[in-house]
Amino acid sequence: MTQKRTQQIKNIFNYQVKDLGTFMSGIYALMIGTILLTVDYTINFGLNFRMNEVQIYSRLISVSNVLISILIGISLTTFSVIFVVMQLASSQFSPRILRHFLSNDIKMQKFIGLFIGTISLCVLPQLASVIFHQTPFLLTLSVGSLLAFYCLTWSYPNMITYLSINMNVSSITNRIKCEMIQEINVLYQENWIFGKNLLYKRSKINPDKFKIQIVSPFETGYLDSVNYKKLEKVTEYIINSDVGLFFENAYQKPIIGEFIMKDTTALMVLVFNEELKQNQIISLKKEVGAIVRNTFKVELFRSHTQDVNFGVRKLVDIAIKAISPAVNDPTTCLNCIDHIGEIAKELAVREFPSTDSRTLGLKKMQVNEFNFEEFIDFCYDQIFQWGKEDPTVVKRIVRSIRVILPLVENPFNLKILIQQVEEMELLEIYNLSHYKNGRLKISKEKLVTVEMELSKFRQKAKFHIKRLEQKGVLDHYEMNRYSDNLEIINAEIEAIKYLKTYKILDESIYENGNEIT
C-alpha cells in the first residue's frame, strides 16, 4: 500500500506538474525577491558597513546586465539546439519518446526555473529602483548576480551534461523500461502462486440482459487513467438505489490507452436482469455519468500511468525504426528487445488481472484489461515481422524469452512464451535449402547460430516443463478447476495438453516442419 501511494505521488510530479520551471522562477522572483527587497529597504548597509552603497550598486548593475545578457543568449541557443535534436530523434526513432521530455522531467524543469528565476531576480531590484529611486537594493542585486554566475559556471555545464546523457537512445529506452516496471509494481502487486487461476479472460456481457450504456462526455482523446477508488461508487450507488435488486454487474468497456470518441464510446455498461422504466434509466445515466466524469481521465496523448502497453509500444516503435533501411541501427533494436524482455519477465510472474481489477470484481464491477497472451504478442510480433530476416534480431528475441522461462511457474504463461517462439517457424525460414538457393542473404555460420539458439530454447523449455510436472503442477491443473468460466477452463486444458505434448516431441519432428496441436 505504501509503495502504491509513493508511486501515485511520483506520478503527480512526473505527469501532472507541467509548469514546474515557471513555478520555481515564481518562487525566486516573488518569495526570495520580496524578502531581499524588504531587507534592502529596511537596513542601510552603507551606514552599517561604512561603504558607498550607491556607487557599488551602480557599478554592479552593469555587471548584472552583462550576466543576464549572456545567460539569456546561451539559454536561447541551447534550447534551440535541443529542439532541433529532439525533432531529429523523434523522426529517427518515435514521435512519442520525447513528447514530454521537458514538461515531465523535474530536473530539466529545475534548470529552467533556475535560469528564469535568476534573470527575474537580477531585473527585480532595478525595477524597484525606479519606484524607490533613492534606495539602492544592493543585497538583492548581489544575490541575483551571484546566482547568475552560478548558472553560468556550474548549472549550465551540468544541464548540458544531463541533456547529452538523457537524450541518448539507450538512456531513453532504459527510462521507459524503469517506468513500466514501477507501474507494473503498482498495478500487479501479487505474484502468481500455485492454486490460483492460470489465466484471465475479459468478462463478456450477456446479450439477452437489459443494458444501459454510459457514453463518454469527454473531448476526443485517449483513456489516460481510471480512479478505481471512485469507480467503486458506481456499484455502491446502484445497489443502494431503487433498482439495486435488478442490478447484476457494471463493466468498464475501454482498456487504458484506447481511443475515446466524445458522445460515442461507451465507458460503462450497466447490466440488469430486468428491464427498467424510462425515468429510472434517465436517473441512472445522470448519476452514474457524474461519477464517471470524476473517475475517468481522457487526455490528448497517452501516458505511462496505468498504461504498460504504451511503454512497450514506444520500445517496439524504436526497435522497428532502428532496423529500417533508413536508420540501419540493429544495436538499438537489440537494446529495445532486452528491455521488452525484462518487462515481459515482470508480468510473466504476476497474477492476472491487476490487483484493483480483482478487488472491484468482488463488488460487481468488471474492469477491462489486456491479458498475458495479448501482451506477449504485442511485445514481439511486430519486431519479428520486420526483423525476421535478420538472424541477430531473431536470436535476441528467442534469447530474451528463453531467459524468462525458468522464472515462470504458471503453466499457461509458460505455454504462451513457448508458443510465441514456435509460431515464428524459424526452421521454415532458416534452413539449408533456403541458404543454398540464395533466399537467405546470410552466411552459413549465421544459419547455424540461429539453429543453435532455437535448440537451446527448446532444451530449456522442456527441462522447465519436466520440473513443473515433477512438482505436480501440470497434473493438479489437469484435474482441478478454479473457475466456472468455460472459456478459461478450455484454455487451461489446452495449455496443459500443449506442455505435455511439447515435452515429449523430438527435435527431428520440429525439423520436419510439424506443428504442435
Short mmCIF file of C-alpha atoms in Angstrom, two decimals:
data_model
loop_
_atom_site.label_atom_id
_atom_site.label_comp_id
_atom_site.label_asym_id
_atom_site.label_seq_id
_atom_site.Cartn_x
_atom_site.Cartn_y
_atom_site.Cartn_z
CA MET A 1 0.00 0.00 0.00
CA THR A 2 2.86 2.36 0.84
CA GLN A 3 4.54 1.54 -2.48
CA LYS A 4 1.33 2.31 -4.34
CA ARG A 5 0.91 5.67 -2.57
CA THR A 6 4.55 6.57 -3.28
CA GLN A 7 4.10 5.77 -6.98
CA GLN A 8 0.91 7.85 -7.13
CA ILE A 9 2.72 10.85 -5.64
CA LYS A 10 5.57 10.36 -8.12
CA ASN A 11 3.08 10.23 -10.99
CA ILE A 12 1.65 13.56 -9.88
CA PHE A 13 5.08 15.15 -10.14
CA ASN A 14 6.10 13.34 -13.32
CA TYR A 15 2.91 13.67 -15.36
CA GLN A 16 0.83 16.46 -13.87
CA VAL A 17 3.29 19.19 -12.81
CA LYS A 18 3.79 20.67 -16.27
CA ASP A 19 5.00 24.15 -15.27
CA LEU A 20 7.47 23.45 -12.51
CA GLY A 21 10.02 25.76 -14.17
CA THR A 22 7.60 28.70 -14.08
CA PHE A 23 6.66 27.77 -10.53
CA MET A 24 10.29 27.83 -9.38
CA SER A 25 11.00 31.09 -11.15
CA GLY A 26 7.97 32.50 -9.34
CA ILE A 27 9.49 31.41 -6.02
CA TYR A 28 12.76 33.17 -6.88
CA ALA A 29 11.13 36.35 -8.11
CA LEU A 30 8.36 36.70 -5.54
CA MET A 31 9.38 34.99 -2.31
CA ILE A 32 13.16 35.39 -2.30
CA GLY A 33 12.95 38.70 -4.12
CA THR A 34 10.37 40.10 -1.69
CA ILE A 35 12.44 39.07 1.33
CA LEU A 36 15.64 40.53 -0.08
CA LEU A 37 13.98 43.76 -1.22
CA THR A 38 12.42 44.19 2.22
CA VAL A 39 15.81 43.69 3.90
CA ASP A 40 17.40 46.15 1.47
CA TYR A 41 14.70 48.72 2.11
CA THR A 42 14.82 48.49 5.93
CA ILE A 43 18.58 48.12 6.51
CA ASN A 44 21.10 50.74 5.50
CA PHE A 45 24.12 48.63 4.53
CA GLY A 46 26.19 51.69 3.64
CA LEU A 47 25.85 53.10 7.15
CA ASN A 48 26.30 49.78 8.93
CA PHE A 49 29.30 48.58 6.91
CA ARG A 50 30.77 52.02 6.13
CA MET A 51 30.73 51.74 2.35
CA ASN A 52 29.44 53.78 -0.56
CA GLU A 53 26.38 51.61 -1.24
CA VAL A 54 25.03 53.74 -4.10
CA GLN A 55 28.32 53.65 -6.02
CA ILE A 56 28.73 49.88 -5.61
CA TYR A 57 25.10 49.36 -6.64
CA SER A 58 25.55 51.45 -9.79
CA ARG A 59 28.64 49.51 -10.83
CA LEU A 60 27.02 46.17 -10.06
CA ILE A 61 24.05 46.97 -12.32
CA SER A 62 26.28 46.92 -15.41
CA VAL A 63 27.87 43.63 -14.30
CA SER A 64 24.44 42.14 -13.62
CA ASN A 65 23.14 43.22 -17.03
CA VAL A 66 26.10 41.59 -18.77
CA LEU A 67 25.50 38.33 -16.86
CA ILE A 68 21.80 38.43 -17.75
CA SER A 69 22.57 39.01 -21.43
CA ILE A 70 24.99 36.09 -21.50
CA LEU A 71 22.54 33.87 -19.64
CA ILE A 72 19.66 34.71 -22.00
CA GLY A 73 21.88 34.26 -25.05
CA ILE A 74 23.21 30.83 -24.15
CA SER A 75 19.80 29.68 -22.91
CA LEU A 76 18.11 30.57 -26.20
CA THR A 77 20.91 28.99 -28.22
CA THR A 78 20.93 25.84 -26.11
CA PHE A 79 17.19 25.27 -26.21
CA SER A 80 17.08 25.99 -29.94
CA VAL A 81 19.65 23.24 -30.45
CA ILE A 82 17.73 20.97 -28.06
CA PHE A 83 14.52 21.31 -30.08
CA VAL A 84 16.37 20.51 -33.31
CA VAL A 85 17.96 17.42 -31.73
CA MET A 86 14.62 16.35 -30.27
CA GLN A 87 12.98 16.67 -33.68
CA LEU A 88 15.70 14.55 -35.29
CA ALA A 89 15.45 11.92 -32.54
CA SER A 90 11.67 11.94 -32.80
CA SER A 91 11.72 11.35 -36.57
CA GLN A 92 14.50 8.77 -36.35
CA PHE A 93 13.03 6.63 -33.57
CA SER A 94 9.50 7.56 -32.47
CA PRO A 95 7.48 10.79 -32.13
CA ARG A 96 6.31 9.52 -28.72
CA ILE A 97 9.66 9.12 -26.98
CA LEU A 98 10.39 12.83 -26.42
CA ARG A 99 6.86 14.23 -26.25
CA HIS A 100 7.09 15.09 -22.57
CA PHE A 101 10.88 15.38 -22.32
CA LEU A 102 10.86 18.96 -20.98
CA SER A 103 7.46 19.11 -19.32
CA ASN A 104 7.75 15.88 -17.30
CA ASP A 105 11.44 15.91 -16.42
CA ILE A 106 11.68 17.51 -12.98
CA LYS A 107 15.42 18.09 -13.23
CA MET A 108 15.04 19.92 -16.55
CA GLN A 109 12.26 21.98 -15.01
CA LYS A 110 14.61 22.90 -12.17
CA PHE A 111 17.21 24.11 -14.67
CA ILE A 112 14.58 26.18 -16.48
CA GLY A 113 13.27 27.56 -13.19
CA LEU A 114 16.75 28.48 -12.00
CA PHE A 115 17.54 30.37 -15.21
CA ILE A 116 14.24 32.26 -15.37
CA GLY A 117 14.23 32.93 -11.63
CA THR A 118 17.79 34.24 -11.66
CA ILE A 119 17.07 36.61 -14.54
CA SER A 120 13.97 37.82 -12.68
CA LEU A 121 15.99 38.32 -9.50
CA CYS A 122 18.51 40.49 -11.36
CA VAL A 123 15.81 42.58 -13.02
CA LEU A 124 13.58 42.97 -9.95
CA PRO A 125 15.86 45.33 -7.93
CA GLN A 126 16.36 47.52 -10.97
CA LEU A 127 12.57 47.81 -11.38
CA ALA A 128 12.24 48.58 -7.66
CA SER A 129 14.82 51.36 -8.02
CA VAL A 130 12.51 53.10 -10.47
CA ILE A 131 9.91 53.49 -7.71
CA PHE A 132 12.31 53.90 -4.78
CA HIS A 133 15.00 55.81 -6.66
CA GLN A 134 16.88 56.82 -3.52
CA THR A 135 17.19 53.25 -2.24
CA PRO A 136 19.98 51.04 -3.65
CA PHE A 137 18.84 47.42 -3.49
CA LEU A 138 22.38 46.13 -3.22
CA LEU A 139 21.70 42.84 -1.41
CA THR A 140 19.04 41.74 -3.91
CA LEU A 141 21.16 42.60 -6.93
CA SER A 142 24.22 40.92 -5.38
CA VAL A 143 22.32 37.68 -4.76
CA GLY A 144 20.90 37.78 -8.31
CA SER A 145 24.39 38.36 -9.77
CA LEU A 146 25.88 35.52 -7.71
CA LEU A 147 23.12 33.19 -8.87
CA ALA A 148 23.70 34.26 -12.48
CA PHE A 149 27.40 33.50 -12.07
CA TYR A 150 26.47 30.12 -10.55
CA CYS A 151 24.19 29.38 -13.52
CA LEU A 152 26.98 30.13 -15.99
CA THR A 153 29.81 28.30 -14.25
CA TRP A 154 28.03 25.30 -12.69
CA SER A 155 24.34 24.84 -13.52
CA TYR A 156 24.67 25.36 -17.28
CA PRO A 157 27.50 22.79 -17.74
CA ASN A 158 25.52 20.34 -15.57
CA MET A 159 22.44 20.86 -17.73
CA ILE A 160 24.41 20.20 -20.93
CA THR A 161 25.89 17.02 -19.42
CA TYR A 162 22.45 15.90 -18.21
CA LEU A 163 20.91 16.51 -21.64
CA SER A 164 23.68 14.71 -23.51
CA ILE A 165 23.21 11.65 -21.29
CA ASN A 166 19.42 11.60 -21.18
CA MET A 167 18.84 12.26 -24.88
CA ASN A 168 20.89 9.17 -25.73
CA VAL A 169 18.60 6.43 -27.03
CA SER A 170 19.96 3.91 -24.51
CA SER A 171 19.00 6.24 -21.65
CA ILE A 172 15.58 6.82 -23.16
CA THR A 173 14.82 3.11 -23.56
CA ASN A 174 16.11 2.32 -20.07
CA ARG A 175 13.95 5.09 -18.59
CA ILE A 176 10.89 3.73 -20.39
CA LYS A 177 11.61 0.25 -19.03
CA CYS A 178 12.10 1.51 -15.45
CA GLU A 179 8.86 3.49 -15.56
CA MET A 180 6.96 0.48 -16.85
CA ILE A 181 8.32 -1.82 -14.16
CA GLN A 182 7.35 0.74 -11.50
CA GLU A 183 3.85 0.87 -12.99
CA ILE A 184 3.64 -2.94 -13.01
CA ASN A 185 4.60 -2.99 -9.32
CA VAL A 186 1.68 -0.67 -8.60
CA LEU A 187 -0.92 -2.39 -10.81
CA TYR A 188 0.07 -6.05 -10.30
CA GLN A 189 1.06 -6.23 -6.67
CA GLU A 190 0.85 -10.01 -6.23
CA ASN A 191 2.84 -12.77 -7.88
CA TRP A 192 1.05 -15.82 -9.23
CA ILE A 193 1.15 -18.74 -6.82
CA PHE A 194 0.09 -22.37 -7.03
CA GLY A 195 -3.65 -22.74 -6.53
CA LYS A 196 -4.65 -19.56 -8.37
CA ASN A 197 -6.36 -19.26 -11.74
CA LEU A 198 -3.93 -19.80 -14.60
CA LEU A 199 -5.23 -17.02 -16.80
CA TYR A 200 -7.53 -14.08 -17.21
CA LYS A 201 -10.18 -13.58 -19.88
CA ARG A 202 -12.29 -10.49 -20.33
CA SER A 203 -15.81 -10.76 -18.98
CA LYS A 204 -18.45 -10.97 -21.70
CA ILE A 205 -21.81 -9.27 -21.42
CA ASN A 206 -24.87 -11.47 -21.84
CA PRO A 207 -26.65 -10.10 -24.94
CA ASP A 208 -30.05 -11.16 -23.54
CA LYS A 209 -29.75 -8.93 -20.47
CA PHE A 210 -31.02 -5.35 -20.20
CA LYS A 211 -28.13 -2.91 -20.64
CA ILE A 212 -27.57 0.81 -20.09
CA GLN A 213 -24.57 2.44 -21.74
CA ILE A 214 -22.77 5.45 -20.25
CA VAL A 215 -21.05 7.17 -23.18
CA SER A 216 -18.02 9.41 -22.94
CA PRO A 217 -18.71 13.08 -22.06
CA PHE A 218 -15.04 13.94 -22.63
CA GLU A 219 -13.41 15.58 -25.59
CA THR A 220 -11.95 13.06 -28.05
CA GLY A 221 -8.65 11.61 -26.84
CA TYR A 222 -7.08 8.57 -25.17
CA LEU A 223 -8.13 6.96 -21.90
CA ASP A 224 -5.26 8.02 -19.64
CA SER A 225 -6.27 6.52 -16.31
CA VAL A 226 -9.17 5.43 -14.11
CA ASN A 227 -9.53 6.20 -10.41
CA TYR A 228 -10.59 2.76 -9.19
CA LYS A 229 -11.39 4.04 -5.71
CA LYS A 230 -14.01 6.37 -7.17
CA LEU A 231 -15.19 3.68 -9.59
CA GLU A 232 -16.49 1.69 -6.62
CA LYS A 233 -19.08 4.43 -6.09
CA VAL A 234 -20.88 3.34 -9.27
CA THR A 235 -21.91 -0.04 -7.90
CA GLU A 236 -22.45 1.39 -4.40
CA TYR A 237 -24.90 3.93 -5.78
CA ILE A 238 -26.80 1.42 -7.95
CA ILE A 239 -27.07 -1.23 -5.21
CA ASN A 240 -28.48 1.35 -2.78
CA SER A 241 -30.91 2.76 -5.36
CA ASP A 242 -34.45 1.59 -6.17
CA VAL A 243 -33.10 -0.61 -9.00
CA GLY A 244 -30.49 -2.34 -6.82
CA LEU A 245 -32.44 -5.62 -6.75
CA PHE A 246 -32.23 -5.93 -10.53
CA PHE A 247 -28.54 -4.99 -10.85
CA GLU A 248 -26.10 -7.70 -11.94
CA ASN A 249 -22.80 -6.11 -12.98
CA ALA A 250 -21.12 -2.97 -14.26
CA TYR A 251 -18.49 -3.22 -16.98
CA GLN A 252 -15.67 -0.83 -17.79
CA LYS A 253 -15.57 -1.13 -21.58
CA PRO A 254 -12.36 0.53 -22.87
CA ILE A 255 -8.85 -0.60 -21.92
CA ILE A 256 -6.47 2.07 -20.63
CA GLY A 257 -4.86 3.71 -23.65
CA GLU A 258 -7.80 3.16 -26.01
CA PHE A 259 -9.08 5.95 -28.24
CA ILE A 260 -12.22 7.59 -26.85
CA MET A 261 -14.73 9.49 -29.00
CA LYS A 262 -16.98 12.09 -27.40
CA ASP A 263 -20.66 11.08 -27.11
CA THR A 264 -19.86 7.82 -28.94
CA THR A 265 -17.56 5.50 -26.98
CA ALA A 266 -19.24 3.58 -24.16
CA LEU A 267 -17.18 3.95 -20.99
CA MET A 268 -19.50 1.89 -18.79
CA VAL A 269 -22.19 -0.70 -19.40
CA LEU A 270 -24.68 -1.40 -16.61
CA VAL A 271 -26.37 -4.80 -16.79
CA PHE A 272 -29.71 -5.64 -15.17
CA ASN A 273 -31.75 -8.83 -15.11
CA GLU A 274 -34.96 -6.91 -15.72
CA GLU A 275 -35.90 -4.01 -17.99
CA LEU A 276 -36.05 -0.66 -16.20
CA LYS A 277 -38.53 2.18 -16.56
CA GLN A 278 -37.63 5.25 -18.60
CA ASN A 279 -37.42 7.56 -15.59
CA GLN A 280 -35.10 5.08 -13.83
CA ILE A 281 -32.84 4.94 -16.90
CA ILE A 282 -32.62 8.74 -17.09
CA SER A 283 -31.83 8.98 -13.37
CA LEU A 284 -29.14 6.30 -13.60
CA LYS A 285 -27.48 7.89 -16.61
CA LYS A 286 -27.39 11.23 -14.84
CA GLU A 287 -26.00 9.99 -11.50
CA VAL A 288 -23.59 7.37 -12.88
CA GLY A 289 -22.49 9.81 -15.59
CA ALA A 290 -21.50 12.30 -12.88
CA ILE A 291 -19.39 9.63 -11.16
CA VAL A 292 -17.80 8.63 -14.47
CA ARG A 293 -16.76 12.23 -15.20
CA ASN A 294 -14.82 12.27 -11.93
CA THR A 295 -13.44 8.75 -12.39
CA PHE A 296 -12.17 8.52 -15.97
CA LYS A 297 -9.42 10.74 -17.32
CA VAL A 298 -9.15 11.30 -21.08
CA GLU A 299 -6.13 13.16 -22.47
CA LEU A 300 -4.91 14.22 -25.90
CA PHE A 301 -1.87 11.92 -25.56
CA ARG A 302 -1.29 8.58 -23.86
CA SER A 303 0.95 8.42 -20.80
CA HIS A 304 2.64 5.69 -18.74
CA THR A 305 0.09 5.96 -15.92
CA GLN A 306 -1.74 2.60 -15.73
CA ASP A 307 -0.73 2.01 -19.37
CA VAL A 308 2.02 -0.62 -19.55
CA ASN A 309 1.23 -1.22 -23.22
CA PHE A 310 2.17 2.36 -24.07
CA GLY A 311 5.70 1.92 -22.75
CA VAL A 312 6.06 -1.29 -24.76
CA ARG A 313 4.57 0.49 -27.79
CA LYS A 314 7.36 3.06 -27.64
CA LEU A 315 10.07 0.41 -27.32
CA VAL A 316 8.58 -1.54 -30.25
CA ASP A 317 8.45 1.64 -32.35
CA ILE A 318 12.09 2.41 -31.62
CA ALA A 319 13.11 -1.19 -32.40
CA ILE A 320 11.24 -1.28 -35.73
CA LYS A 321 12.61 2.07 -36.89
CA ALA A 322 16.12 1.11 -35.79
CA ILE A 323 16.19 -1.89 -38.16
CA SER A 324 14.61 0.02 -41.05
CA PRO A 325 16.89 0.64 -44.07
CA ALA A 326 16.72 4.39 -43.44
CA VAL A 327 18.20 4.12 -39.92
CA ASN A 328 20.04 0.75 -40.00
CA ASP A 329 20.87 0.64 -36.27
CA PRO A 330 20.40 -3.00 -35.19
CA THR A 331 22.16 -2.41 -31.85
CA THR A 332 19.33 -0.10 -30.75
CA CYS A 333 16.81 -2.77 -31.78
CA LEU A 334 18.63 -5.36 -29.65
CA ASN A 335 18.65 -2.91 -26.75
CA CYS A 336 14.88 -2.50 -27.04
CA ILE A 337 14.32 -6.27 -27.18
CA ASP A 338 16.34 -6.67 -23.97
CA HIS A 339 14.20 -4.07 -22.18
CA ILE A 340 10.97 -5.58 -23.52
CA GLY A 341 12.14 -8.96 -22.23
CA GLU A 342 12.63 -7.51 -18.76
CA ILE A 343 9.14 -6.00 -18.77
CA ALA A 344 7.72 -9.33 -20.00
CA LYS A 345 9.57 -11.13 -17.20
CA GLU A 346 7.89 -8.91 -14.59
CA LEU A 347 4.41 -9.65 -15.95
CA ALA A 348 5.11 -13.35 -16.53
CA VAL A 349 5.34 -13.98 -12.78
CA ARG A 350 2.39 -11.76 -11.77
CA GLU A 351 -1.21 -12.70 -11.16
CA PHE A 352 -3.75 -11.51 -13.74
CA PRO A 353 -5.86 -9.42 -13.74
CA SER A 354 -4.50 -6.42 -11.81
CA THR A 355 -4.95 -6.06 -8.05
CA ASP A 356 -7.59 -3.31 -8.36
CA SER A 357 -9.46 -5.29 -11.00
CA ARG A 358 -9.76 -8.34 -8.74
CA THR A 359 -10.95 -6.17 -5.84
CA LEU A 360 -13.58 -4.48 -7.99
CA GLY A 361 -14.70 -7.83 -9.39
CA LEU A 362 -15.92 -8.78 -5.92
CA LYS A 363 -18.04 -5.61 -5.92
CA LYS A 364 -19.88 -6.28 -9.20
CA MET A 365 -17.52 -4.13 -11.26
CA GLN A 366 -15.72 -5.81 -14.17
CA VAL A 367 -12.64 -3.95 -15.40
CA ASN A 368 -11.50 -4.47 -18.97
CA GLU A 369 -7.75 -5.23 -19.22
CA PHE A 370 -5.28 -6.94 -21.52
CA ASN A 371 -4.22 -10.48 -20.67
CA PHE A 372 -0.74 -12.06 -20.78
CA GLU A 373 -1.25 -13.66 -24.19
CA GLU A 374 -2.16 -10.33 -25.78
CA PHE A 375 0.74 -8.63 -24.05
CA ILE A 376 3.38 -11.09 -25.34
CA ASP A 377 2.01 -10.81 -28.89
CA PHE A 378 2.18 -7.03 -28.54
CA CYS A 379 5.81 -7.24 -27.36
CA TYR A 380 7.29 -9.38 -30.10
CA ASP A 381 5.02 -9.82 -33.14
CA GLN A 382 5.82 -6.57 -34.94
CA ILE A 383 9.55 -6.69 -34.23
CA PHE A 384 9.68 -10.24 -35.62
CA GLN A 385 7.57 -9.27 -38.63
CA TRP A 386 10.05 -6.57 -39.67
CA GLY A 387 13.24 -8.25 -38.42
CA LYS A 388 12.70 -11.93 -39.18
CA GLU A 389 15.31 -11.92 -41.95
CA ASP A 390 17.98 -10.55 -39.60
CA PRO A 391 19.43 -13.51 -37.64
CA THR A 392 20.82 -11.21 -34.94
CA VAL A 393 17.35 -9.80 -34.21
CA VAL A 394 15.75 -13.25 -34.29
CA LYS A 395 18.31 -14.73 -31.92
CA ARG A 396 17.87 -11.86 -29.45
CA ILE A 397 14.08 -12.32 -29.43
CA VAL A 398 14.45 -16.06 -28.76
CA ARG A 399 17.10 -15.41 -26.09
CA SER A 400 15.01 -12.75 -24.31
CA ILE A 401 12.15 -15.25 -23.99
CA ARG A 402 14.49 -18.13 -23.09
CA VAL A 403 15.90 -16.35 -20.03
CA ILE A 404 12.36 -15.82 -18.71
CA LEU A 405 11.31 -19.48 -18.84
CA PRO A 406 12.91 -20.74 -15.56
CA LEU A 407 11.12 -17.99 -13.59
CA VAL A 408 7.63 -18.84 -14.85
CA GLU A 409 5.64 -21.15 -12.56
CA ASN A 410 2.30 -20.52 -14.24
CA PRO A 411 1.76 -23.27 -16.87
CA PHE A 412 -0.42 -21.07 -19.05
CA ASN A 413 2.14 -18.26 -19.19
CA LEU A 414 4.85 -20.81 -19.92
CA LYS A 415 2.79 -22.17 -22.81
CA ILE A 416 2.32 -18.63 -24.22
CA LEU A 417 6.07 -17.95 -24.14
CA ILE A 418 6.94 -21.26 -25.80
CA GLN A 419 4.21 -20.82 -28.38
CA GLN A 420 5.46 -17.32 -29.18
CA VAL A 421 8.78 -18.77 -30.36
CA GLU A 422 7.40 -21.89 -32.04
CA GLU A 423 4.86 -19.91 -34.08
CA MET A 424 7.73 -17.96 -35.61
CA GLU A 425 8.50 -21.17 -37.53
CA LEU A 426 12.17 -20.26 -37.67
CA LEU A 427 13.22 -23.51 -39.34
CA GLU A 428 10.90 -22.69 -42.22
CA ILE A 429 12.92 -19.50 -42.75
CA TYR A 430 16.40 -20.54 -41.63
CA ASN A 431 17.16 -23.86 -43.30
CA LEU A 432 19.85 -25.23 -45.57
CA SER A 433 17.68 -25.39 -48.70
CA HIS A 434 16.90 -21.66 -48.48
CA TYR A 435 20.57 -20.98 -47.92
CA LYS A 436 21.62 -23.00 -50.98
CA ASN A 437 19.08 -21.47 -53.35
CA GLY A 438 20.09 -17.95 -52.26
CA ARG A 439 16.87 -16.94 -50.50
CA LEU A 440 18.87 -16.36 -47.30
CA LYS A 441 21.34 -13.49 -47.62
CA ILE A 442 23.42 -14.64 -44.66
CA SER A 443 26.48 -16.79 -44.06
CA LYS A 444 26.20 -20.46 -43.14
CA GLU A 445 27.69 -19.62 -39.75
CA LYS A 446 24.76 -17.30 -39.02
CA LEU A 447 22.35 -20.02 -40.09
CA VAL A 448 23.93 -22.44 -37.63
CA THR A 449 23.78 -19.91 -34.77
CA VAL A 450 20.03 -19.45 -35.26
CA GLU A 451 19.51 -23.23 -35.15
CA MET A 452 21.65 -23.47 -32.00
CA GLU A 453 19.73 -20.67 -30.29
CA LEU A 454 16.45 -22.38 -31.10
CA SER A 455 17.81 -25.72 -29.82
CA LYS A 456 18.88 -24.09 -26.54
CA PHE A 457 15.41 -22.59 -26.17
CA ARG A 458 13.71 -25.94 -26.66
CA GLN A 459 16.02 -27.71 -24.24
CA LYS A 460 15.38 -25.14 -21.53
CA ALA A 461 11.63 -25.18 -22.19
CA LYS A 462 11.46 -28.98 -21.95
CA PHE A 463 13.56 -29.01 -18.80
CA HIS A 464 11.26 -26.48 -17.12
CA ILE A 465 8.14 -28.40 -18.18
CA LYS A 466 9.60 -31.54 -16.59
CA ARG A 467 10.32 -29.60 -13.41
CA LEU A 468 6.71 -28.39 -13.20
CA GLU A 469 5.50 -31.91 -13.88
CA GLN A 470 7.67 -33.31 -11.09
CA LYS A 471 6.22 -30.71 -8.71
CA GLY A 472 2.74 -31.93 -9.65
CA VAL A 473 1.65 -28.58 -11.12
CA LEU A 474 0.54 -29.91 -14.50
CA ASP A 475 -1.42 -32.87 -13.08
CA HIS A 476 -3.04 -30.63 -10.47
CA TYR A 477 -4.41 -28.18 -13.03
CA GLU A 478 -5.41 -31.04 -15.31
CA MET A 479 -7.64 -32.43 -12.56
CA ASN A 480 -8.81 -29.28 -10.74
CA ARG A 481 -10.70 -26.18 -11.85
CA TYR A 482 -10.64 -22.79 -10.14
CA SER A 483 -13.06 -21.02 -12.45
CA ASP A 484 -16.58 -21.63 -13.70
CA ASN A 485 -15.83 -19.73 -16.91
CA LEU A 486 -15.92 -22.28 -19.75
CA GLU A 487 -13.53 -20.23 -21.88
CA ILE A 488 -10.93 -20.19 -19.08
CA ILE A 489 -11.39 -23.92 -18.39
CA ASN A 490 -10.82 -24.80 -22.06
CA ALA A 491 -7.73 -22.56 -22.22
CA GLU A 492 -6.30 -24.25 -19.12
CA ILE A 493 -6.89 -27.74 -20.56
CA GLU A 494 -5.32 -26.70 -23.84
CA ALA A 495 -2.26 -25.22 -22.05
CA ILE A 496 -1.59 -28.40 -20.03
CA LYS A 497 -2.03 -30.56 -23.11
CA TYR A 498 0.32 -28.34 -25.11
CA LEU A 499 3.07 -28.51 -22.48
CA LYS A 500 2.85 -32.28 -22.08
CA THR A 501 2.96 -32.76 -25.85
CA TYR A 502 5.83 -30.32 -26.24
CA LYS A 503 7.91 -32.14 -23.64
CA ILE A 504 7.93 -35.47 -25.47
CA LEU A 505 8.44 -34.21 -29.02
CA ASP A 506 11.84 -34.90 -30.51
CA GLU A 507 13.93 -32.25 -32.27
CA SER A 508 13.66 -34.21 -35.52
CA ILE A 509 9.90 -33.74 -35.54
CA TYR A 510 10.34 -29.95 -35.50
CA GLU A 511 12.81 -30.17 -38.34
CA ASN A 512 10.17 -31.89 -40.45
CA GLY A 513 8.00 -28.81 -40.01
CA ASN A 514 5.25 -30.45 -37.96
CA GLU A 515 3.30 -28.26 -35.56
CA ILE A 516 2.02 -28.98 -32.10
CA THR A 517 -1.73 -29.36 -31.97
#
